């Protein structure tokens, strides 16, 4: 490997490899082209990213992590813009019980996805729930607002109070 080549390894769940690679490898090619990099994808979900550009390497890593955490690749591509960031909250920090994690997921998603859609609209972010994690993509200030709102829901606050709180922060 040539000396000015940088590499990072990101592990993603096996069931997200297809989303990362895309139909006929299109998604992987798009990421490689946009990030000026090479992606080596193993069937175990270990993704090796190689790039000469260290700054690009960090955004590619975020894009791969976001896809691995359940984001649609198109939304994950926002992370190529340095104004955007990715935050991942681990719900197991709030409970050890598997059934309680399912309850927490349901609270964030809401009836027919309404709570999540509302959170996304009010905070101008994209939110995904995957496994025991909640992923948030958006501009840094919006992500921190969404992160706090999700934490409030995880801590048991009523949705209406959380939505009102977000609107108060926006003023």
mmCIF file of C-alpha atoms in Angstrom:
data_model
loop_
_atom_site.group_PDB
_atom_site.id
_atom_site.type_symbol
_atom_site.label_atom_id
_atom_site.label_comp_id
_atom_site.label_asym_id
_atom_site.label_seq_id
_atom_site.Cartn_x
_atom_site.Cartn_y
_atom_site.Cartn_z
ATOM 1 C CA UNK A 1 0.000 0.000 0.000
ATOM 2 C CA UNK A 2 1.440 3.359 -0.924
ATOM 3 C CA UNK A 3 2.455 5.586 1.989
ATOM 4 C CA UNK A 4 -0.059 8.383 1.480
ATOM 5 C CA UNK A 5 -2.987 5.939 1.456
ATOM 6 C CA UNK A 6 -5.198 6.039 4.540
ATOM 7 C CA UNK A 7 -7.600 3.326 5.573
ATOM 8 C CA UNK A 8 -10.422 2.781 8.050
ATOM 9 C CA UNK A 9 -12.494 -0.278 8.872
ATOM 10 C CA UNK A 10 -16.200 0.026 9.644
ATOM 11 C CA UNK A 11 -18.312 -2.933 10.687
ATOM 12 C CA UNK A 12 -21.929 -2.941 9.610
ATOM 13 C CA UNK A 13 -24.672 -5.539 10.152
ATOM 14 C CA UNK A 14 -24.723 -8.263 7.471
ATOM 15 C CA UNK A 15 -28.312 -7.395 6.524
ATOM 16 C CA UNK A 16 -27.178 -3.855 5.561
ATOM 17 C CA UNK A 17 -24.431 -4.967 3.119
ATOM 18 C CA UNK A 18 -26.904 -5.092 0.215
ATOM 19 C CA UNK A 19 -27.969 -1.487 0.902
ATOM 20 C CA UNK A 20 -24.324 -0.395 0.939
ATOM 21 C CA UNK A 21 -23.429 -2.210 -2.281
ATOM 22 C CA UNK A 22 -26.707 -1.449 -4.086
ATOM 23 C CA UNK A 23 -28.168 -3.045 -7.194
ATOM 24 C CA UNK A 24 -25.340 -4.206 -9.480
ATOM 25 C CA UNK A 25 -22.868 -2.428 -7.158
ATOM 26 C CA UNK A 26 -24.238 1.012 -8.085
ATOM 27 C CA UNK A 27 -24.332 2.369 -4.525
ATOM 28 C CA UNK A 28 -20.766 1.287 -3.773
ATOM 29 C CA UNK A 29 -19.558 2.862 -7.052
ATOM 30 C CA UNK A 30 -21.339 6.139 -6.217
ATOM 31 C CA UNK A 31 -19.689 6.276 -2.782
ATOM 32 C CA UNK A 32 -16.272 5.434 -4.272
ATOM 33 C CA UNK A 33 -16.689 8.167 -6.892
ATOM 34 C CA UNK A 34 -18.007 10.818 -4.488
ATOM 35 C CA UNK A 35 -15.450 9.964 -1.831
ATOM 36 C CA UNK A 36 -12.442 9.359 -4.105
ATOM 37 C CA UNK A 37 -11.926 6.045 -2.342
ATOM 38 C CA UNK A 38 -12.022 2.278 -2.632
ATOM 39 C CA UNK A 39 -14.424 0.162 -0.573
ATOM 40 C CA UNK A 40 -13.613 -3.472 0.186
ATOM 41 C CA UNK A 41 -16.765 -5.179 1.410
ATOM 42 C CA UNK A 42 -16.499 -8.534 3.166
ATOM 43 C CA UNK A 43 -19.460 -10.866 3.620
ATOM 44 C CA UNK A 44 -19.033 -10.554 7.396
ATOM 45 C CA UNK A 45 -19.933 -6.850 7.187
ATOM 46 C CA UNK A 46 -16.385 -5.564 7.622
ATOM 47 C CA UNK A 47 -15.912 -2.611 5.257
ATOM 48 C CA UNK A 48 -12.380 -1.383 4.552
ATOM 49 C CA UNK A 49 -12.255 2.167 3.198
ATOM 50 C CA UNK A 50 -9.058 3.273 1.465
ATOM 51 C CA UNK A 51 -8.472 6.860 0.424
ATOM 52 C CA UNK A 52 -5.590 9.271 -0.182
ATOM 53 C CA UNK A 53 -7.705 12.122 1.181
ATOM 54 C CA UNK A 54 -7.948 12.026 4.997
ATOM 55 C CA UNK A 55 -10.827 14.544 5.154
ATOM 56 C CA UNK A 56 -12.856 12.510 2.647
ATOM 57 C CA UNK A 57 -12.064 9.335 4.590
ATOM 58 C CA UNK A 58 -13.940 10.667 7.619
ATOM 59 C CA UNK A 59 -17.064 11.569 5.628
ATOM 60 C CA UNK A 60 -17.006 8.219 3.805
ATOM 61 C CA UNK A 61 -16.775 6.486 7.181
ATOM 62 C CA UNK A 62 -19.882 8.399 8.348
ATOM 63 C CA UNK A 63 -21.750 7.531 5.138
ATOM 64 C CA UNK A 64 -20.932 3.804 5.551
ATOM 65 C CA UNK A 65 -21.889 3.905 9.266
ATOM 66 C CA UNK A 66 -25.174 5.662 8.449
ATOM 67 C CA UNK A 67 -26.125 3.044 5.840
ATOM 68 C CA UNK A 68 -25.138 0.369 8.359
ATOM 69 C CA UNK A 69 -27.467 1.966 10.931
ATOM 70 C CA UNK A 70 -30.451 1.743 8.580
ATOM 71 C CA UNK A 71 -30.384 5.016 6.663
ATOM 72 C CA UNK A 72 -31.394 5.105 3.027
ATOM 73 C CA UNK A 73 -28.141 5.623 1.035
ATOM 74 C CA UNK A 74 -29.520 8.853 -0.503
ATOM 75 C CA UNK A 75 -29.921 10.372 2.960
ATOM 76 C CA UNK A 76 -26.530 9.000 4.076
ATOM 77 C CA UNK A 77 -24.929 10.881 1.134
ATOM 78 C CA UNK A 78 -25.776 14.169 2.881
ATOM 79 C CA UNK A 79 -22.797 13.319 5.109
ATOM 80 C CA UNK A 80 -20.433 14.081 2.205
ATOM 81 C CA UNK A 81 -21.337 17.720 2.974
ATOM 82 C CA UNK A 82 -19.362 18.751 6.056
ATOM 83 C CA UNK A 83 -22.336 20.806 7.322
ATOM 84 C CA UNK A 84 -24.097 17.505 8.022
ATOM 85 C CA UNK A 85 -23.382 15.130 10.855
ATOM 86 C CA UNK A 86 -24.455 11.726 12.147
ATOM 87 C CA UNK A 87 -25.407 10.990 15.753
ATOM 88 C CA UNK A 88 -26.167 7.491 16.991
ATOM 89 C CA UNK A 89 -27.978 6.995 20.294
ATOM 90 C CA UNK A 90 -27.874 3.615 21.980
ATOM 91 C CA UNK A 91 -31.229 2.768 23.584
ATOM 92 C CA UNK A 92 -29.615 0.099 25.776
ATOM 93 C CA UNK A 93 -28.244 3.023 27.820
ATOM 94 C CA UNK A 94 -31.867 3.549 28.936
ATOM 95 C CA UNK A 95 -32.802 -0.068 29.723
ATOM 96 C CA UNK A 96 -31.390 -3.573 29.715
ATOM 97 C CA UNK A 97 -34.745 -5.214 28.969
ATOM 98 C CA UNK A 98 -35.369 -6.272 25.370
ATOM 99 C CA UNK A 99 -39.128 -5.746 25.665
ATOM 100 C CA UNK A 100 -38.529 -2.266 27.104
ATOM 101 C CA UNK A 101 -36.288 -1.452 24.118
ATOM 102 C CA UNK A 102 -39.194 -2.403 21.839
ATOM 103 C CA UNK A 103 -41.448 -0.082 23.849
ATOM 104 C CA UNK A 104 -38.889 2.731 23.507
ATOM 105 C CA UNK A 105 -38.653 2.129 19.732
ATOM 106 C CA UNK A 106 -42.448 2.325 19.512
ATOM 107 C CA UNK A 107 -42.470 5.602 21.452
ATOM 108 C CA UNK A 108 -39.951 7.182 19.058
ATOM 109 C CA UNK A 109 -41.742 5.905 15.959
ATOM 110 C CA UNK A 110 -45.260 6.658 17.209
ATOM 111 C CA UNK A 111 -48.536 5.508 15.733
ATOM 112 C CA UNK A 112 -47.978 4.796 12.002
ATOM 113 C CA UNK A 113 -44.651 6.656 12.205
ATOM 114 C CA UNK A 114 -46.277 9.962 13.181
ATOM 115 C CA UNK A 115 -43.962 10.783 16.115
ATOM 116 C CA UNK A 116 -40.824 10.149 14.080
ATOM 117 C CA UNK A 117 -42.161 12.159 11.110
ATOM 118 C CA UNK A 118 -43.049 15.005 13.461
ATOM 119 C CA UNK A 119 -39.573 14.924 15.056
ATOM 120 C CA UNK A 120 -37.951 14.925 11.604
ATOM 121 C CA UNK A 121 -40.047 17.881 10.403
ATOM 122 C CA UNK A 122 -39.626 19.957 13.567
ATOM 123 C CA UNK A 123 -35.864 19.405 13.762
ATOM 124 C CA UNK A 124 -35.171 19.248 9.985
ATOM 125 C CA UNK A 125 -33.327 15.949 10.412
ATOM 126 C CA UNK A 126 -33.618 12.358 9.180
ATOM 127 C CA UNK A 127 -34.142 9.773 11.909
ATOM 128 C CA UNK A 128 -33.886 5.998 11.700
ATOM 129 C CA UNK A 129 -34.435 3.322 14.305
ATOM 130 C CA UNK A 130 -32.372 0.171 13.769
ATOM 131 C CA UNK A 131 -31.696 -2.560 16.304
ATOM 132 C CA UNK A 132 -31.010 -0.860 19.626
ATOM 133 C CA UNK A 133 -29.978 2.435 18.047
ATOM 134 C CA UNK A 134 -31.540 5.682 16.918
ATOM 135 C CA UNK A 135 -29.628 7.406 14.122
ATOM 136 C CA UNK A 136 -29.986 11.109 13.341
ATOM 137 C CA UNK A 137 -28.606 12.926 10.273
ATOM 138 C CA UNK A 138 -28.802 16.667 9.775
ATOM 139 C CA UNK A 139 -26.964 19.924 10.300
ATOM 140 C CA UNK A 140 -25.109 19.948 13.635
ATOM 141 C CA UNK A 141 -27.446 22.355 15.443
ATOM 142 C CA UNK A 142 -30.532 20.440 14.230
ATOM 143 C CA UNK A 143 -29.003 17.081 15.160
ATOM 144 C CA UNK A 144 -28.311 18.208 18.718
ATOM 145 C CA UNK A 145 -31.910 19.450 19.010
ATOM 146 C CA UNK A 146 -33.248 16.138 17.653
ATOM 147 C CA UNK A 147 -30.884 14.180 19.897
ATOM 148 C CA UNK A 148 -32.150 15.971 23.005
ATOM 149 C CA UNK A 149 -35.775 15.489 21.875
ATOM 150 C CA UNK A 150 -35.223 11.737 21.363
ATOM 151 C CA UNK A 151 -33.525 11.522 24.779
ATOM 152 C CA UNK A 152 -36.550 13.247 26.341
ATOM 153 C CA UNK A 153 -38.869 10.673 24.731
ATOM 154 C CA UNK A 154 -36.599 7.828 25.874
ATOM 155 C CA UNK A 155 -36.706 9.282 29.398
ATOM 156 C CA UNK A 156 -40.514 9.175 29.309
ATOM 157 C CA UNK A 157 -41.545 12.745 28.403
ATOM 158 C CA UNK A 158 -44.903 13.107 26.664
ATOM 159 C CA UNK A 159 -44.682 13.612 22.892
ATOM 160 C CA UNK A 160 -46.690 16.845 23.035
ATOM 161 C CA UNK A 161 -44.279 18.307 25.632
ATOM 162 C CA UNK A 162 -41.259 17.311 23.539
ATOM 163 C CA UNK A 163 -42.733 18.822 20.343
ATOM 164 C CA UNK A 164 -43.600 22.038 22.235
ATOM 165 C CA UNK A 165 -40.053 22.127 23.663
ATOM 166 C CA UNK A 166 -38.581 21.821 20.132
ATOM 167 C CA UNK A 167 -40.755 24.680 18.898
ATOM 168 C CA UNK A 168 -39.673 26.828 21.868
ATOM 169 C CA UNK A 169 -36.003 26.112 21.004
ATOM 170 C CA UNK A 170 -36.625 27.150 17.400
ATOM 171 C CA UNK A 171 -37.852 30.651 18.328
#
